[in-house]
Short mmCIF file of C-alpha atoms and ligand atoms in Angstrom, two decimals:
data_model
loop_
_atom_site.label_atom_id
_atom_site.label_comp_id
_atom_site.label_asym_id
_atom_site.label_seq_id
_atom_site.Cartn_x
_atom_site.Cartn_y
_atom_site.Cartn_z
CA MET A 60 57.39 -57.72 -44.56
CA TYR A 61 56.28 -61.21 -45.52
CA ASN A 62 59.63 -62.08 -47.04
CA ARG A 63 61.56 -60.81 -44.06
CA LEU A 64 59.36 -62.73 -41.63
CA TYR A 65 59.47 -65.90 -43.69
CA ASP A 66 63.25 -65.70 -44.05
CA HIS A 67 63.59 -65.23 -40.30
CA PHE A 68 61.02 -67.67 -38.92
CA GLY A 69 60.38 -70.09 -41.80
CA SER A 70 57.03 -71.78 -42.40
CA GLN A 71 54.69 -71.78 -39.39
CA ASP A 72 52.68 -74.75 -40.62
CA TRP A 73 49.33 -73.52 -39.31
CA TRP A 74 46.70 -74.42 -38.12
CA PRO A 75 47.96 -77.02 -35.62
CA ALA A 76 45.04 -79.49 -35.81
CA ASP A 77 44.14 -82.86 -37.34
CA THR A 78 40.75 -82.00 -38.88
CA PRO A 79 38.70 -78.97 -40.01
CA PHE A 80 36.35 -79.64 -37.09
CA GLU A 81 39.24 -79.45 -34.63
CA ILE A 82 40.32 -76.14 -36.22
CA MET A 83 36.83 -74.70 -35.78
CA VAL A 84 36.58 -75.81 -32.16
CA GLY A 85 40.08 -74.40 -31.54
CA ALA A 86 39.12 -71.07 -33.15
CA ILE A 87 36.34 -70.61 -30.58
CA LEU A 88 38.41 -71.89 -27.66
CA THR A 89 41.32 -69.57 -28.42
CA GLN A 90 39.24 -66.43 -27.90
CA ASN A 91 40.79 -64.40 -25.04
CA THR A 92 43.32 -67.03 -24.04
CA ASN A 93 46.69 -68.39 -25.10
CA TRP A 94 47.18 -71.43 -27.27
CA GLN A 95 48.68 -73.59 -24.49
CA ASN A 96 45.35 -73.45 -22.67
CA VAL A 97 43.48 -74.40 -25.83
CA GLU A 98 45.77 -77.39 -26.31
CA LYS A 99 44.86 -78.66 -22.83
CA ALA A 100 41.15 -78.35 -23.56
CA ILE A 101 41.55 -80.09 -26.93
CA ALA A 102 43.58 -82.84 -25.24
CA ASN A 103 40.73 -83.38 -22.74
CA LEU A 104 38.24 -83.76 -25.58
CA LYS A 105 40.53 -86.11 -27.49
CA ALA A 106 41.25 -88.25 -24.45
CA ALA A 107 37.51 -88.67 -23.90
CA GLY A 108 36.99 -89.56 -27.58
CA LEU A 109 34.72 -86.55 -28.02
CA LEU A 110 36.46 -84.46 -30.67
CA SER A 111 33.91 -84.93 -33.42
CA PHE A 112 30.76 -83.09 -34.40
CA ALA A 113 28.61 -86.16 -33.68
CA ALA A 114 29.95 -86.51 -30.14
CA MET A 115 30.31 -82.87 -29.09
CA SER A 116 27.02 -81.62 -30.50
CA ILE A 117 24.98 -83.86 -28.18
CA LEU A 118 26.96 -83.16 -25.01
CA PRO A 119 25.02 -81.26 -22.34
CA VAL A 120 26.44 -77.76 -22.01
CA GLU A 121 27.65 -78.29 -18.40
CA GLU A 122 29.55 -81.41 -19.43
CA LEU A 123 31.07 -79.66 -22.42
CA ALA A 124 32.14 -76.76 -20.18
CA GLY A 125 33.92 -79.24 -17.89
CA TYR A 126 36.06 -80.65 -20.71
CA ILE A 127 37.05 -77.22 -22.04
CA ARG A 128 37.70 -75.69 -18.62
CA PRO A 129 41.47 -75.12 -19.23
CA ALA A 130 40.64 -72.72 -22.10
CA GLY A 131 39.09 -70.21 -19.68
CA TYR A 132 35.64 -68.58 -19.92
CA TYR A 133 34.52 -72.18 -20.26
CA ASN A 134 30.82 -71.62 -19.57
CA ILE A 135 30.61 -68.90 -22.22
CA LYS A 136 32.68 -70.89 -24.70
CA ALA A 137 30.56 -74.01 -24.19
CA VAL A 138 27.48 -71.99 -25.15
CA ARG A 139 29.32 -70.52 -28.16
CA LEU A 140 30.32 -73.98 -29.30
CA GLN A 141 26.73 -75.14 -28.95
CA ASN A 142 25.50 -72.14 -30.94
CA PHE A 143 27.92 -73.11 -33.70
CA PHE A 144 26.87 -76.77 -33.58
CA ALA A 145 23.21 -75.69 -33.80
CA LEU A 146 23.92 -73.84 -37.07
CA ILE A 147 25.54 -76.93 -38.59
CA GLU A 148 22.83 -79.26 -37.30
CA GLN A 149 19.79 -77.15 -38.13
CA GLN A 150 20.84 -75.66 -41.45
CA TRP A 151 23.28 -78.25 -42.77
CA ASP A 152 21.94 -81.44 -41.28
CA GLY A 153 25.21 -81.92 -39.41
CA ASP A 154 27.24 -82.06 -42.63
CA LEU A 155 30.33 -79.97 -41.87
CA GLU A 156 32.02 -80.77 -45.16
CA TYR A 157 29.05 -79.49 -47.14
CA PHE A 158 28.91 -76.38 -44.95
CA LEU A 159 32.60 -75.62 -45.55
CA ASP A 160 32.22 -76.10 -49.28
CA GLN A 161 30.30 -72.82 -49.69
CA PRO A 162 31.87 -69.69 -51.19
CA ALA A 163 34.01 -67.81 -48.65
CA ALA A 164 31.71 -64.77 -48.43
CA VAL A 165 28.60 -66.89 -47.78
CA LEU A 166 30.39 -69.07 -45.27
CA ARG A 167 31.70 -66.03 -43.46
CA GLU A 168 28.27 -64.43 -43.26
CA GLN A 169 26.73 -67.58 -41.81
CA LEU A 170 29.49 -67.90 -39.22
CA LEU A 171 29.06 -64.25 -38.23
CA SER A 172 25.36 -64.91 -37.63
CA VAL A 173 26.30 -67.23 -34.75
CA LYS A 174 26.25 -65.52 -31.37
CA GLY A 175 29.82 -65.54 -30.02
CA ILE A 176 31.58 -65.78 -33.39
CA GLY A 177 33.16 -62.48 -34.40
CA PRO A 178 35.19 -61.51 -37.49
CA GLU A 179 38.54 -62.95 -36.34
CA THR A 180 37.04 -66.29 -35.33
CA ALA A 181 34.91 -66.52 -38.49
CA ASP A 182 37.82 -65.62 -40.77
CA SER A 183 40.12 -68.10 -39.02
CA MET A 184 37.57 -70.81 -39.76
CA VAL A 185 37.21 -69.71 -43.40
CA LEU A 186 40.97 -69.58 -43.96
CA TYR A 187 42.20 -72.54 -41.95
CA ALA A 188 39.25 -74.96 -41.88
CA ALA A 189 37.61 -74.23 -45.25
CA GLU A 190 40.97 -73.32 -46.86
CA LYS A 191 39.55 -70.31 -48.67
CA PRO A 192 41.54 -67.08 -49.17
CA ILE A 193 40.64 -64.49 -46.58
CA PHE A 194 43.06 -62.46 -44.49
CA VAL A 195 42.70 -62.86 -40.72
CA VAL A 196 43.37 -59.67 -38.80
CA ASP A 197 44.30 -59.69 -35.13
CA THR A 198 45.86 -57.47 -32.48
CA TYR A 199 49.37 -58.27 -33.70
CA THR A 200 48.52 -57.31 -37.29
CA HIS A 201 47.10 -54.00 -36.14
CA ARG A 202 50.06 -53.28 -33.87
CA ILE A 203 52.76 -54.12 -36.39
CA LEU A 204 51.14 -52.31 -39.33
CA SER A 205 50.34 -49.21 -37.31
CA ARG A 206 53.78 -49.02 -35.73
CA HIS A 207 55.27 -49.09 -39.21
CA GLY A 208 52.95 -46.35 -40.43
CA ILE A 209 51.19 -48.64 -42.93
CA ILE A 210 47.78 -48.05 -41.35
CA PRO A 211 46.50 -45.27 -39.13
CA GLU A 212 46.20 -46.24 -35.45
CA GLU A 213 42.40 -45.93 -35.60
CA TYR A 214 41.93 -48.48 -38.39
CA GLY A 215 39.54 -51.27 -37.45
CA TYR A 216 39.28 -54.91 -38.45
CA PHE A 217 37.56 -54.51 -41.80
CA GLU A 218 39.63 -51.52 -42.91
CA ILE A 219 42.84 -53.48 -42.33
CA GLN A 220 41.46 -56.58 -44.01
CA GLU A 221 40.28 -54.59 -47.03
CA LEU A 222 43.62 -52.82 -47.38
CA ILE A 223 45.52 -56.10 -47.39
CA MET A 224 43.12 -57.98 -49.63
CA ASP A 225 42.92 -55.12 -52.13
CA ASN A 226 46.70 -54.95 -52.43
CA LEU A 227 47.98 -58.51 -52.11
CA GLU A 228 47.34 -61.65 -54.11
CA GLU A 229 44.38 -63.58 -52.75
CA ASP A 230 46.00 -66.90 -52.09
CA THR A 231 45.05 -69.27 -49.30
CA ARG A 232 48.55 -70.57 -48.62
CA PHE A 233 49.99 -67.05 -48.60
CA PHE A 234 47.31 -65.65 -46.25
CA ASN A 235 47.69 -68.69 -44.00
CA GLU A 236 51.43 -68.17 -43.67
CA TYR A 237 51.32 -64.37 -43.45
CA HIS A 238 48.86 -64.32 -40.56
CA ALA A 239 50.84 -66.97 -38.70
CA LEU A 240 54.10 -65.06 -39.25
CA LEU A 241 52.62 -61.79 -37.99
CA VAL A 242 51.42 -63.57 -34.85
CA ARG A 243 54.91 -65.01 -34.35
CA ALA A 244 56.52 -61.59 -34.84
CA GLY A 245 54.03 -59.98 -32.46
CA LYS A 246 54.66 -62.54 -29.75
CA HIS A 247 58.44 -62.56 -30.05
CA PHE A 248 59.32 -59.00 -30.93
CA CYS A 249 56.44 -56.57 -31.25
CA LYS A 250 55.26 -56.74 -27.67
CA LYS A 251 52.76 -54.19 -26.48
CA SER A 252 54.86 -52.45 -23.86
CA LYS A 253 58.42 -53.54 -24.69
CA PRO A 254 58.97 -54.00 -28.42
CA LYS A 255 62.36 -55.49 -29.36
CA CYS A 256 62.95 -53.52 -32.55
CA GLY A 257 66.71 -53.99 -32.34
CA GLN A 258 66.39 -57.77 -32.86
CA CYS A 259 63.30 -57.80 -35.08
CA PRO A 260 63.45 -58.77 -38.79
CA LEU A 261 60.96 -55.98 -39.57
CA SER A 262 63.26 -53.26 -38.29
CA GLY A 263 63.71 -50.66 -41.04
CA VAL A 264 60.44 -51.40 -42.88
CA GLY A 265 58.82 -48.07 -43.75
CA GLY A 266 61.89 -46.35 -42.29
CA ILE A 267 60.96 -47.48 -38.76
CA THR A 268 63.89 -48.88 -36.84
CA ASP A 269 62.66 -48.10 -33.33
CA CYS A 270 58.92 -47.86 -32.87
CA THR A 271 59.26 -46.29 -29.45
CA GLN A 272 60.21 -43.15 -31.36
CA THR A 273 57.00 -43.07 -33.45
CA ASN A 274 53.37 -42.27 -32.78
CA GLY A 275 52.56 -45.92 -33.36
CA TYR A 276 54.04 -46.84 -29.99
CA ASP A 277 51.42 -47.68 -27.40
S1 SF4 B 527 60.61 -53.51 -35.77
FE1 SF4 B 527 59.69 -52.91 -33.80
S2 SF4 B 527 57.70 -52.06 -34.40
FE2 SF4 B 527 58.41 -53.27 -36.10
S3 SF4 B 527 57.48 -55.26 -35.82
FE3 SF4 B 527 59.54 -55.32 -34.96
S4 SF4 B 527 59.26 -54.86 -32.80
FE4 SF4 B 527 57.40 -54.20 -33.87
#
């Protein structure tokens, strides 16, 4: 699947950000919204010269919410960002680099302890900001793998992650690209209600050429 997607789409060059801090902010902002909205929020923060831990961590929550408004759920996300900043400030003395230098499993556990950071957000930070090998699972991964009969429909986040990490080489660059390619395939071809199997590079994988004919179709 990886080879087919890579041959079709090429490198996705993720994550689109200038610094690890920007990646981590983007990972929280992208919850329940599309990337275009996140870009607007990030642009607001950049234009105001605020896209750094030192600047953002001391912003009052209402002010922070105003800058990230385009990302949607801005009041909730402002609180989530502040929860994350509090972890870095209180436990790591504001040293993001030192925080990111921890082993992936420890880093992940600490991120998951922050209210508002779930597995997908935490793993995105571990993979893209800390550049440590962990596979990020999302809706597209679940949909594509289940439609091709690789996982049962009822598999959850950790079951999918374990299956992939137990069977594929743990390599940061590879996991980075694979996740990005699955997102691209999900957005362009494997749509929830109208999959375009006829044009999709994954057509035929696992003997599935038209997922509307399988149980995996939702
Ligand atoms: S072939 Fe169909 S089911 Fe498979 S990824 Fe493409 S659109 Fe989805």
